[in-house]
PDB file of C-alpha atoms in Angstrom:
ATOM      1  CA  UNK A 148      66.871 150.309 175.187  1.00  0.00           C
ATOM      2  CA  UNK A 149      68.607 153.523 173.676  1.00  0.00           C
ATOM      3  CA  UNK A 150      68.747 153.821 169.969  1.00  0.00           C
ATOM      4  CA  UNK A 151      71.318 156.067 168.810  1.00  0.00           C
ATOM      5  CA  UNK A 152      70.771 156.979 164.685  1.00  0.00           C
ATOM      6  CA  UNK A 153      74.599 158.051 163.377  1.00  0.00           C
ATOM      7  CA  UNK A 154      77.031 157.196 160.350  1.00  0.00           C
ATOM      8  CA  UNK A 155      80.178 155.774 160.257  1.00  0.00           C
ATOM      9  CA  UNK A 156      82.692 159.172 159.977  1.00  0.00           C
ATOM     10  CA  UNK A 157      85.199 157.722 158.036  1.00  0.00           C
ATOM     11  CA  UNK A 158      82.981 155.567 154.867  1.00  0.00           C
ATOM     12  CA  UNK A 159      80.153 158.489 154.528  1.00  0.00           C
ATOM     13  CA  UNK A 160      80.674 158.143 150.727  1.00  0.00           C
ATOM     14  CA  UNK A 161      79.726 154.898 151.038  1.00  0.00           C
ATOM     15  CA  UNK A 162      77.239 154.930 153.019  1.00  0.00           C
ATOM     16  CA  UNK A 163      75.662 157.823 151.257  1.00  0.00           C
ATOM     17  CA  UNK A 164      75.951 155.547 147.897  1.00  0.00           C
ATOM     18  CA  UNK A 165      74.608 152.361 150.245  1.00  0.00           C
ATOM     19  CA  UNK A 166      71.623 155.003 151.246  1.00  0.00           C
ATOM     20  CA  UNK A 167      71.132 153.309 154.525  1.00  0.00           C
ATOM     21  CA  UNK A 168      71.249 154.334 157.916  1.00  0.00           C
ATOM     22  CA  UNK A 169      73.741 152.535 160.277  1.00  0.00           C
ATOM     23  CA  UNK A 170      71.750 152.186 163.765  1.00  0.00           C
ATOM     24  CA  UNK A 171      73.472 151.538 167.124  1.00  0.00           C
ATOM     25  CA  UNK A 172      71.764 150.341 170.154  1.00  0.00           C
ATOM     26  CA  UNK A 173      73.219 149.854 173.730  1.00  0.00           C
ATOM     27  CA  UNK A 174      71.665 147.566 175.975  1.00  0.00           C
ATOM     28  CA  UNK A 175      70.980 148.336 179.343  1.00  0.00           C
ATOM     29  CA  UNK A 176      72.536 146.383 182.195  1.00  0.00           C
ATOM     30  CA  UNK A 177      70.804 142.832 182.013  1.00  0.00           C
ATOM     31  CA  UNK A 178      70.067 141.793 185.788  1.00  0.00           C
ATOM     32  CA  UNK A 179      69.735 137.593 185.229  1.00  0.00           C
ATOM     33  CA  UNK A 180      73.769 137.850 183.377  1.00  0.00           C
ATOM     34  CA  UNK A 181      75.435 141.343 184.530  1.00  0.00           C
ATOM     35  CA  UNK A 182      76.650 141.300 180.847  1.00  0.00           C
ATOM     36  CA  UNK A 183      76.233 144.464 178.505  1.00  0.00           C
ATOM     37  CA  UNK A 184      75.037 143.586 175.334  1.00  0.00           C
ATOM     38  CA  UNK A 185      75.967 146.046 172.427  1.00  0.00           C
ATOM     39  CA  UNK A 186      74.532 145.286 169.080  1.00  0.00           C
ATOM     40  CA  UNK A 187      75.192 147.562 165.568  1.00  0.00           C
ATOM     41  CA  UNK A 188      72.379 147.419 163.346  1.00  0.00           C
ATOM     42  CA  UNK A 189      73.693 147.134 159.577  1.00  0.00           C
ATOM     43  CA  UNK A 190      72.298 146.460 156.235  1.00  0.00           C
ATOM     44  CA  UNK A 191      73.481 143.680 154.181  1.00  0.00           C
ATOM     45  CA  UNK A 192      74.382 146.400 151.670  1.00  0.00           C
ATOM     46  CA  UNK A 193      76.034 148.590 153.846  1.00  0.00           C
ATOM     47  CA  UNK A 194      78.084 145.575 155.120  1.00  0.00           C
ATOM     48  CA  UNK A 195      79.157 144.831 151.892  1.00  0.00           C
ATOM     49  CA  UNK A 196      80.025 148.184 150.991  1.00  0.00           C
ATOM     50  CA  UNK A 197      82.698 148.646 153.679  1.00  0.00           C
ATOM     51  CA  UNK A 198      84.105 144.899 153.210  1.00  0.00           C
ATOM     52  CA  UNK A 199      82.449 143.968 156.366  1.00  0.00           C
ATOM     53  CA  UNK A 200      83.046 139.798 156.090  1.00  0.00           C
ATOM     54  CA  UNK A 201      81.852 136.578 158.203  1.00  0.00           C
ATOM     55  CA  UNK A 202      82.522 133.117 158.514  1.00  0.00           C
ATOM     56  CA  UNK A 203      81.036 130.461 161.037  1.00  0.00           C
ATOM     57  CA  UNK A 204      82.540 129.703 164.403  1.00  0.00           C
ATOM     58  CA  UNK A 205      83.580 125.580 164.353  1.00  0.00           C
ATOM     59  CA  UNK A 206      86.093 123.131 164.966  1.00  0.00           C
ATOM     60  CA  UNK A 207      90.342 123.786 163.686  1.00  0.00           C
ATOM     61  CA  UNK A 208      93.125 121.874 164.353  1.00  0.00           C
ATOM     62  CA  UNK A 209      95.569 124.493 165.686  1.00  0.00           C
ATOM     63  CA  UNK A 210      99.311 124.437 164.341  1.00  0.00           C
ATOM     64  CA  UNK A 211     103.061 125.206 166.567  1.00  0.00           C
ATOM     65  CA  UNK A 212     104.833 126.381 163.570  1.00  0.00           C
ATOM     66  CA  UNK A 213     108.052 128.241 163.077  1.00  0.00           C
ATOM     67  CA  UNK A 214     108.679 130.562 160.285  1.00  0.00           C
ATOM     68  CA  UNK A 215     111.170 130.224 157.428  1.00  0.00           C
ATOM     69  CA  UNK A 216     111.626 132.306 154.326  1.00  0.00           C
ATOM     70  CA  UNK A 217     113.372 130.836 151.251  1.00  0.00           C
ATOM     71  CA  UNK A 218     112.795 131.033 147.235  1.00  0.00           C
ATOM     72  CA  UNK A 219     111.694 128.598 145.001  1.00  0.00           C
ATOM     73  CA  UNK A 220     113.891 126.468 142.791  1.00  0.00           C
ATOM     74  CA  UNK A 221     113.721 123.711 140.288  1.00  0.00           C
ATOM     75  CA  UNK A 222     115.228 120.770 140.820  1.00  0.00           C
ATOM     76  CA  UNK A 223     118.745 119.298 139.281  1.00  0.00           C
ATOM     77  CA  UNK A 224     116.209 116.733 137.228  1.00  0.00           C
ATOM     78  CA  UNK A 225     113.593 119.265 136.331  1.00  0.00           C
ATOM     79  CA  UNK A 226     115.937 121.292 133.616  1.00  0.00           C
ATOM     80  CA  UNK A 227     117.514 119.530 130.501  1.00  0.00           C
ATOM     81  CA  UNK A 228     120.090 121.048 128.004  1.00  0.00           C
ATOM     82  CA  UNK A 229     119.695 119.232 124.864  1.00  0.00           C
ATOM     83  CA  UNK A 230     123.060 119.002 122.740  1.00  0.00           C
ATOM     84  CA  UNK A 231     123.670 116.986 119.223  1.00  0.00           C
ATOM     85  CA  UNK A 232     125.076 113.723 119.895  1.00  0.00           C
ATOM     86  CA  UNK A 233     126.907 113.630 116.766  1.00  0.00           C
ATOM     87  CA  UNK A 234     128.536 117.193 114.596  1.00  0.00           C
ATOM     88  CA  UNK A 235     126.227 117.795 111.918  1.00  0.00           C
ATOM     89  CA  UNK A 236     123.911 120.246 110.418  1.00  0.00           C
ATOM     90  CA  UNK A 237     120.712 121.142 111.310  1.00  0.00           C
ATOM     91  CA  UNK A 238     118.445 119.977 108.535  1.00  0.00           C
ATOM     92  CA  UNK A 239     114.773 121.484 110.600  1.00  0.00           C
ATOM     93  CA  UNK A 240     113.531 122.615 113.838  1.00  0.00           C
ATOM     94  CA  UNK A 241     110.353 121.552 114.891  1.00  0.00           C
ATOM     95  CA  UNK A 242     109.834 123.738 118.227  1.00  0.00           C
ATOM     96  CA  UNK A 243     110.585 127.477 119.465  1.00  0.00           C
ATOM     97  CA  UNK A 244     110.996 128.925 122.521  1.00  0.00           C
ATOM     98  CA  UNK A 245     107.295 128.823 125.261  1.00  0.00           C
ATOM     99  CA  UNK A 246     106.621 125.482 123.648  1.00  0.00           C
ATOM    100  CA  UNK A 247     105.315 122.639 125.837  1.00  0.00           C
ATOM    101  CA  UNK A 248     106.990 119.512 124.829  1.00  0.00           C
ATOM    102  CA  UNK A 249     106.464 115.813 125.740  1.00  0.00           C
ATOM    103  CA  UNK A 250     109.517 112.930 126.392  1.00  0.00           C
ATOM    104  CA  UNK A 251     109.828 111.900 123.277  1.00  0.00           C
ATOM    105  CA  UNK A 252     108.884 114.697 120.929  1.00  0.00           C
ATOM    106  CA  UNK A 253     111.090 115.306 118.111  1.00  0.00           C
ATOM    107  CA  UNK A 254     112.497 119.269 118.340  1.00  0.00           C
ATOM    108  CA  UNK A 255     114.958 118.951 115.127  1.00  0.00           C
ATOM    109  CA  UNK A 256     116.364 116.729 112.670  1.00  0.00           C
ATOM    110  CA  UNK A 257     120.300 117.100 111.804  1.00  0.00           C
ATOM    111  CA  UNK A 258     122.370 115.726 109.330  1.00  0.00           C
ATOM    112  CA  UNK A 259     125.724 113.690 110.925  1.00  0.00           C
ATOM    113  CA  UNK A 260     129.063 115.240 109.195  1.00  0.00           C
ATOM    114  CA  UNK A 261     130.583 111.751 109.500  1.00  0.00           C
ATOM    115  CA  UNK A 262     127.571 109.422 108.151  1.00  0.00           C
ATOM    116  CA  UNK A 263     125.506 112.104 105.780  1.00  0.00           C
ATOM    117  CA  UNK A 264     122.456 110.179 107.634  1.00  0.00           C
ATOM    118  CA  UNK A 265     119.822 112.190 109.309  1.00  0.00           C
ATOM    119  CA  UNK A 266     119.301 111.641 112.924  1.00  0.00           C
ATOM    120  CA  UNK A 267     116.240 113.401 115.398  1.00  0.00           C
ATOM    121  CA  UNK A 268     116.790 115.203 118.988  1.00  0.00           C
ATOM    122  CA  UNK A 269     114.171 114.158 121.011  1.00  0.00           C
ATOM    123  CA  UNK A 270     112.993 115.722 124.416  1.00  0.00           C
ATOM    124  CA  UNK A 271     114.113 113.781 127.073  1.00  0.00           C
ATOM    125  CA  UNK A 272     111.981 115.773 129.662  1.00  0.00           C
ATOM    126  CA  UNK A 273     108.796 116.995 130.134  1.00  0.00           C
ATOM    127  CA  UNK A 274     108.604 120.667 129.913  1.00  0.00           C
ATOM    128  CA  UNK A 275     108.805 124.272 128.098  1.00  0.00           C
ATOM    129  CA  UNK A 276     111.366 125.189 125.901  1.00  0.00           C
ATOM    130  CA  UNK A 277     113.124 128.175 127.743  1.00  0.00           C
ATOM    131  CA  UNK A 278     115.678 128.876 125.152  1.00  0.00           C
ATOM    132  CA  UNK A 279     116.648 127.883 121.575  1.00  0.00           C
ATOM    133  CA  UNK A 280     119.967 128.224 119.833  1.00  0.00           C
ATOM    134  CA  UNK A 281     118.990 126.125 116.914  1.00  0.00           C
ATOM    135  CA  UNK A 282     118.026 127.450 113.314  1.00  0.00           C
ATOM    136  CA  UNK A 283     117.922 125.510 109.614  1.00  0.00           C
ATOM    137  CA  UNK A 284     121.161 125.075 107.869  1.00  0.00           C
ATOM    138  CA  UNK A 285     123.236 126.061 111.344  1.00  0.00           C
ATOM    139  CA  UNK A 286     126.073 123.800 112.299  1.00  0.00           C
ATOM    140  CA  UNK A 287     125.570 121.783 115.366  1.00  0.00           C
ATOM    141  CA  UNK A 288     128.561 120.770 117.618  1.00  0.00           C
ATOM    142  CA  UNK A 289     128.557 121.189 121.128  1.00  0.00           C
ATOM    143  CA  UNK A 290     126.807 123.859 121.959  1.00  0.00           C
ATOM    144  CA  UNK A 291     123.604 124.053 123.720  1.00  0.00           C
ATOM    145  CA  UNK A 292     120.736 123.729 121.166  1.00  0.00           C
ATOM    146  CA  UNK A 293     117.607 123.806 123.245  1.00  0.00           C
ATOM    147  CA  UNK A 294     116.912 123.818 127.420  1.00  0.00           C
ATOM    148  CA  UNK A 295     113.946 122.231 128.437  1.00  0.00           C
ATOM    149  CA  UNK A 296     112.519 123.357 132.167  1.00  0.00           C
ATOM    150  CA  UNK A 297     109.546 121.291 133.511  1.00  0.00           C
ATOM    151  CA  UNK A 298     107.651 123.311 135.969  1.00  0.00           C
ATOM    152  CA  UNK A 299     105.110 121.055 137.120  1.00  0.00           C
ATOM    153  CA  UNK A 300     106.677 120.590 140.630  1.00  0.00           C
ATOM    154  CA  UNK A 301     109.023 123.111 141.955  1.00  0.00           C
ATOM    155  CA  UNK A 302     111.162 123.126 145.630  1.00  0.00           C
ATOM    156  CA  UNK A 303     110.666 125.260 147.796  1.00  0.00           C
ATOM    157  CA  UNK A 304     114.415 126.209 149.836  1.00  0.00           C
ATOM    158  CA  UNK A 305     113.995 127.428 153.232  1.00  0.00           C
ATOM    159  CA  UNK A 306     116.644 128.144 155.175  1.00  0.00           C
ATOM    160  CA  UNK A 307     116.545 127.265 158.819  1.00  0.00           C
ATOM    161  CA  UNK A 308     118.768 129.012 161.559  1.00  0.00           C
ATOM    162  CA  UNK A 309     120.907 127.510 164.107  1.00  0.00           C
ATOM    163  CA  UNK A 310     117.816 128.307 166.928  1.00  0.00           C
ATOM    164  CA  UNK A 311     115.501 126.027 164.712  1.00  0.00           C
ATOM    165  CA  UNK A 312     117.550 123.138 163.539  1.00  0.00           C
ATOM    166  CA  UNK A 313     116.750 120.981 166.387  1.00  0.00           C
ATOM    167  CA  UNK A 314     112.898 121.356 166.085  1.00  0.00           C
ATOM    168  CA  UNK A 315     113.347 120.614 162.276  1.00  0.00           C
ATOM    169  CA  UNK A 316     113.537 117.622 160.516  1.00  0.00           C
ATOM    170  CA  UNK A 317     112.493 115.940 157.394  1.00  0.00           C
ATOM    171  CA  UNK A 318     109.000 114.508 157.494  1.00  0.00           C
ATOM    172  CA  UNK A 319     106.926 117.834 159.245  1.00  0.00           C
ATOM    173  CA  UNK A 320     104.131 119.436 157.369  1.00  0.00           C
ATOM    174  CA  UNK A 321     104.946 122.544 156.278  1.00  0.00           C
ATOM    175  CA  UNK A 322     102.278 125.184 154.453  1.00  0.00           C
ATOM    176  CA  UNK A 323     104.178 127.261 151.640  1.00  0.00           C
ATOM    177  CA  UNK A 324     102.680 131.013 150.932  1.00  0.00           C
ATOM    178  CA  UNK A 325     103.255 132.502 147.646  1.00  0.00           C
ATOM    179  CA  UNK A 326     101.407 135.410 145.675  1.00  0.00           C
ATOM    180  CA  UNK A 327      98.615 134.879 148.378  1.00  0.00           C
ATOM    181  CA  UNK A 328      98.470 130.921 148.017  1.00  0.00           C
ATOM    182  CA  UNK A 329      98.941 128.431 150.155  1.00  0.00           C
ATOM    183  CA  UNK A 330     100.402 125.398 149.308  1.00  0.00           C
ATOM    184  CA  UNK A 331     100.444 122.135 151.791  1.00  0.00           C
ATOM    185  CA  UNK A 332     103.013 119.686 151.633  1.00  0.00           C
ATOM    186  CA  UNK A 333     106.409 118.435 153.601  1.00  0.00           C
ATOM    187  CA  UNK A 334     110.290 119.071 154.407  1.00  0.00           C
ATOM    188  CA  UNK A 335     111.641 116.456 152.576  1.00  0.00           C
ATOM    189  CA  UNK A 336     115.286 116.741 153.636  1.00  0.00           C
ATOM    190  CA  UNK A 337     117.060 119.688 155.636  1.00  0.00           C
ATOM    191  CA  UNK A 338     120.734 119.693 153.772  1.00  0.00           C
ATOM    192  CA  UNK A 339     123.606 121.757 154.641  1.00  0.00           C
ATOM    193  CA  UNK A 340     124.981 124.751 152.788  1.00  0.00           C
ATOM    194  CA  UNK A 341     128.663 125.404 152.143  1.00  0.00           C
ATOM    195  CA  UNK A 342     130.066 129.290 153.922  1.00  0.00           C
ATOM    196  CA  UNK A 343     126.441 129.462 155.368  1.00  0.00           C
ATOM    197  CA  UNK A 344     125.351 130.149 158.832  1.00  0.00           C
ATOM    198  CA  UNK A 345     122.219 128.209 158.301  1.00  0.00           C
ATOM    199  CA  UNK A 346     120.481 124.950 156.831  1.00  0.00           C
ATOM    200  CA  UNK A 347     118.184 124.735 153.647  1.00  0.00           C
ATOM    201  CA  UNK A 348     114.840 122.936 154.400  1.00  0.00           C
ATOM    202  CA  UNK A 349     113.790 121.675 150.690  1.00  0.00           C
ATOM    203  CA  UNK A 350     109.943 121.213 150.345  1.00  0.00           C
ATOM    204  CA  UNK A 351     108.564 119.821 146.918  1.00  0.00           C
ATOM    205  CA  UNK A 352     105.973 122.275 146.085  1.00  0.00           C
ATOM    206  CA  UNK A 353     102.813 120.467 143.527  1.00  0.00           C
ATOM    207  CA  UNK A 354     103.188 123.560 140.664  1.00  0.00           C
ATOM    208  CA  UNK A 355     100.929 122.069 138.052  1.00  0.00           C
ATOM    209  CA  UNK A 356      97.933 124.528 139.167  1.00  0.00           C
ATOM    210  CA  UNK A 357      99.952 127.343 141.251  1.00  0.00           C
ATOM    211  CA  UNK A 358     101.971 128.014 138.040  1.00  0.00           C
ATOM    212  CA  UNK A 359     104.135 129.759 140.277  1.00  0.00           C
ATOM    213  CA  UNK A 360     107.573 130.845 139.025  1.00  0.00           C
ATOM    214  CA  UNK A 361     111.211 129.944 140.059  1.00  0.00           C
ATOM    215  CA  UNK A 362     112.581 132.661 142.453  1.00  0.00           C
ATOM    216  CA  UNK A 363     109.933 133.557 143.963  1.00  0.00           C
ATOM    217  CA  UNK A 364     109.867 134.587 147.464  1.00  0.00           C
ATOM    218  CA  UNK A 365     108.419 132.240 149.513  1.00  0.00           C
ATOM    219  CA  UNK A 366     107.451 132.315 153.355  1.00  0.00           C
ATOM    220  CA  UNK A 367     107.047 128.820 154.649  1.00  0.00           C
ATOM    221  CA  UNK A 368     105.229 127.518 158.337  1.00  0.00           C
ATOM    222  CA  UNK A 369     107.004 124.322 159.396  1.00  0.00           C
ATOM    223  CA  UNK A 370     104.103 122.556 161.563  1.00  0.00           C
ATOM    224  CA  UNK A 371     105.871 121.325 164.608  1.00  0.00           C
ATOM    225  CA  UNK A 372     102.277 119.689 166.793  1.00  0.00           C
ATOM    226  CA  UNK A 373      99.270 120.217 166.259  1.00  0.00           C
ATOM    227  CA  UNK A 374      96.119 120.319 168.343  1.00  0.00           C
ATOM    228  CA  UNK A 375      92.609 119.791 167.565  1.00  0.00           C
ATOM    229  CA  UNK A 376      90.082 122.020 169.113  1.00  0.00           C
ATOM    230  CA  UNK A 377      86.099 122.345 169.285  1.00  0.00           C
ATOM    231  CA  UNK A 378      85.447 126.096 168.619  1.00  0.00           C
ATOM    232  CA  UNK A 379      87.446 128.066 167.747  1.00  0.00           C
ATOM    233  CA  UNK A 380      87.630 131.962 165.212  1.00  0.00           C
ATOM    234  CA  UNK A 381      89.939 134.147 163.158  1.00  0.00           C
ATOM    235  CA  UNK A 382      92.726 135.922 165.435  1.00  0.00           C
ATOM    236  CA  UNK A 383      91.252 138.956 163.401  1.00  0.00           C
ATOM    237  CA  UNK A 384      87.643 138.730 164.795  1.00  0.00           C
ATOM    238  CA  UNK A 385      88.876 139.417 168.540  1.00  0.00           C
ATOM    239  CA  UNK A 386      88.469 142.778 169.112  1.00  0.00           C
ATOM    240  CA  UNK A 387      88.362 144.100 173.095  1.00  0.00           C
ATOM    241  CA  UNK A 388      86.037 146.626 173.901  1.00  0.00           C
ATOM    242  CA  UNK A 389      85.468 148.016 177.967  1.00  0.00           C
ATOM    243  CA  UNK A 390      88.589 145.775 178.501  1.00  0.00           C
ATOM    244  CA  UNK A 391      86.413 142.774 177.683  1.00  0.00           C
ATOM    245  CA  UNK A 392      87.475 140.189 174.706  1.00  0.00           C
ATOM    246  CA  UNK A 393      84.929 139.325 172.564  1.00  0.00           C
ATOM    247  CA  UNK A 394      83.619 138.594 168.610  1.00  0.00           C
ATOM    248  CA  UNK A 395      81.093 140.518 166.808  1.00  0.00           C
ATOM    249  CA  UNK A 396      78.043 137.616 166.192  1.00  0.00           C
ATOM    250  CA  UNK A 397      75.610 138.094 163.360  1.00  0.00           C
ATOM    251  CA  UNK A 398      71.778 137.441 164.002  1.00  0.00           C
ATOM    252  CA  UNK A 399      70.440 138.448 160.592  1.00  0.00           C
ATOM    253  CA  UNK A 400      71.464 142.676 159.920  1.00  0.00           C
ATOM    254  CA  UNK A 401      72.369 142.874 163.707  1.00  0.00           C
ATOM    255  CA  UNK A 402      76.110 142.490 164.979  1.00  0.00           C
ATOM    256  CA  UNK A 403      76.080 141.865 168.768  1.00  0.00           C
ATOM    257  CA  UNK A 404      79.585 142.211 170.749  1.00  0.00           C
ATOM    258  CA  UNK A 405      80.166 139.019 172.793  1.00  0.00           C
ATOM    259  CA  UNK A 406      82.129 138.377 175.451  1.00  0.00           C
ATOM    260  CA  UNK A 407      84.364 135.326 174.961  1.00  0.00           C
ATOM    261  CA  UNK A 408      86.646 133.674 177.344  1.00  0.00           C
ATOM    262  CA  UNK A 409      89.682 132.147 175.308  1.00  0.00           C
ATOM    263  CA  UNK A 410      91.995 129.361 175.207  1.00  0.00           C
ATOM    264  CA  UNK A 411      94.925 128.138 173.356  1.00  0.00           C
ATOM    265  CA  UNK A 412      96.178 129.904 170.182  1.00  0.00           C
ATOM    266  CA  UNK A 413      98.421 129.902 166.908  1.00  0.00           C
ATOM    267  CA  UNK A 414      98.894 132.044 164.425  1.00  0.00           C
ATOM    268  CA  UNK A 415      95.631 132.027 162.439  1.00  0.00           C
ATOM    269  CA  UNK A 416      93.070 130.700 164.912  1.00  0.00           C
ATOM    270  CA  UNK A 417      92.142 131.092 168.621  1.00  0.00           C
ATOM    271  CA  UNK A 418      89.969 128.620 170.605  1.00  0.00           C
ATOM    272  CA  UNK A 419      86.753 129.498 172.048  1.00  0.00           C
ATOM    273  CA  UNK A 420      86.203 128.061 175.389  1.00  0.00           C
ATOM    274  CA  UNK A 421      83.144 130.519 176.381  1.00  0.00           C
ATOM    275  CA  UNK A 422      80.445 132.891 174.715  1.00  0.00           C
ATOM    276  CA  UNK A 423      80.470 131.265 171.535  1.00  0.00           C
ATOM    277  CA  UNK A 424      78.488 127.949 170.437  1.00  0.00           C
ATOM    278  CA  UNK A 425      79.112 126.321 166.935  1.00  0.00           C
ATOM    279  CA  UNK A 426      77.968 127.532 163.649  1.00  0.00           C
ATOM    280  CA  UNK A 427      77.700 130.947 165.337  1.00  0.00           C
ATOM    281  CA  UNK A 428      78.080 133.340 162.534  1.00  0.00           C
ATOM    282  CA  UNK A 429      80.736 135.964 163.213  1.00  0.00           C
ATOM    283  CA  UNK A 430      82.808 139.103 161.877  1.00  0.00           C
ATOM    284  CA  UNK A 431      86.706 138.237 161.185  1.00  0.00           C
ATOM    285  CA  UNK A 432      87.433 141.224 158.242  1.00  0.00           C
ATOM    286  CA  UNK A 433      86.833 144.281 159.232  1.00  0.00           C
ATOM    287  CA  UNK A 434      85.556 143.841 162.546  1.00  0.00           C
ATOM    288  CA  UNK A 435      87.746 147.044 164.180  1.00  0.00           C
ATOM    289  CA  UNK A 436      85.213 149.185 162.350  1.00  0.00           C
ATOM    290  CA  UNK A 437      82.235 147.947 164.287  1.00  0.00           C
ATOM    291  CA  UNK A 438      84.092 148.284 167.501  1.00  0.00           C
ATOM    292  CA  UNK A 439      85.110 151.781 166.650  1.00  0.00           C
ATOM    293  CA  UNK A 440      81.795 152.777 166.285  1.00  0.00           C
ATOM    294  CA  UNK A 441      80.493 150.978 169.257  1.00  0.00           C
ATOM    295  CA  UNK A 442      83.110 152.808 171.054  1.00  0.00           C
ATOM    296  CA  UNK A 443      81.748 156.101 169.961  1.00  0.00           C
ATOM    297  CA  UNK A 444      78.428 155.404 170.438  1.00  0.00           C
ATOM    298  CA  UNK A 445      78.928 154.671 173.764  1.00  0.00           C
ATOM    299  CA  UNK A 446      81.123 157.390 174.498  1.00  0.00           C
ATOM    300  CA  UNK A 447      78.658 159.623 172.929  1.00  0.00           C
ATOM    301  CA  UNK A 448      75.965 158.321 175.360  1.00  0.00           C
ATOM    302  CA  UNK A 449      78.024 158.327 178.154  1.00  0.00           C
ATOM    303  CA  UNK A 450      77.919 162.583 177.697  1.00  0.00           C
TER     304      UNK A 450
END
């Protein structure tokens, strides 16, 4: 076996703060499996410092998806404008604008022109006040006085282009990204639009953690099948090096390139159907930086 002491060109400031010495070793041709096994020797430290990260090779359930973008809205019963129900004056306000109200709260008291008897305006949502046009000792008539926006559960509007529309339909999973999150649910109805070449697929979207905000850009995965598989790793961990396909495995601070044969695929996942076995710990971030160095390591020893 050849040890081969270098750096990595490109992170020497880190690895000069890391301290450490990144060690490459190139097996010799192994007679029993005619396989060439390279392994990096790394640090834990060193790893860390150049965002080298692992997860465990084990079972997914792959998805056939199709890609939508869209925006999120609220919906028509998620946003109340609150008006007096009889002319009057307003006598006190009891909320501002940012303020989380209940059904039922009491937001200002006015005084009816015809009766001279007080009478409340109550919330009749759920929600934050968005905007106030009600003061003390202001008349109130028709206008809006208060609009009330519960954002608890927002809809996220995809639209969906002639091509899809048949492979669409109300009832499919559907996985919502926004601001790096991803949000599960399901296309509860795919409704026309008027002067539109395409179809809005509306999926409620659970915002009572997210806090996400109305109008945001949204880019939805409509899950058409789905199939469950016994092994499989991140699409980012394959990495092909000597025109072979294979995963970088971790055994402790040593990263060995393995050969894998692989099988089906979708967008986040491909299954493993050789070279791997489960809970096999491998590189999925960063792994192009252990295969360029492998690459000059070997090219290095090759001269």
């Amino acid at each position: 076996m050849i040890r081969m002491h270098r750096t990595l060109p490109y992170l020497l400031v880190l690895w000069l703060a890391a301290a450490n010495t990144v060690t490459l070793a190139e097996h010799e041709h192994d007679e029993e499996d005619g396989d060439e096994n390279r392994e990096i020797h790394l640090s834990d430290k060193l790893a860390k410092a150049i965002d080298i990260k692992t997860d465990t090779a084990q079972s997914q359930v792959l998805h056939r998806t199709i890609t939508s973008f869209g925006t999120l809205q609220l919906g028509a019963d998620q946003l109340s404008h609150v008006r007096a129900r009889f002319p009057g004056m307003l006598r006190s306000v009891s909320v501002d604008v940012g303020d989380r109200v209940s059904a039922g709260d009491v937001m200002a008291e006015v005084e009816s022109d015809s009766s001279l008897k007080n009478y409340t305006l109550e919330a009749p949502i759920s929600g934050t006040i968005i905007q106030r046009h009600a003061n003390r000792g202001e008349s109130a008539r028709e206008q809006i006085l208060f609009t009330i926006a519960s954002y608890d559960q927002l809809w996220a509007e995809l639209r969906i282009y002639p091509e899809q529309l048949d492979r669409v339909s109300a009832g499919l999973t559907a996985h919502i990204v926004a601001q790096g999150r991803e949000l599960i649910s399901s296309v509860s109805h795919v409704i026309p639009v008027i002067d539109k070449p395409y179809k809005i697929a509306r999926v409620s979207v659970n915002n009572s953690v997210a806090s996400l905000s109305p109008g945001l850009m949204v880019e939805g995965h409509i899950v058409l099948d789905e199939d469950a598989v016994a092994l499989a790793v991140h699409n980012s961990a394959l990495q092909k090096v000597d025109e072979q396909l294979g995963v970088f495995v971790k055994d402790h601070d040593h990263y060995r390139f393995t050969p894998v044969l692989t099988g089906r695929a979708d967008d986040r996942y491909t299954e493993i159907l050789q070279g791997l076995k489960a809970n096999d710990v491998y590189v999925f971030h960063n792994s192009y930086v252990l295969k360029a160095e492998l690459e000059k390591s070997t090219a290095g020893h090759s001269h």
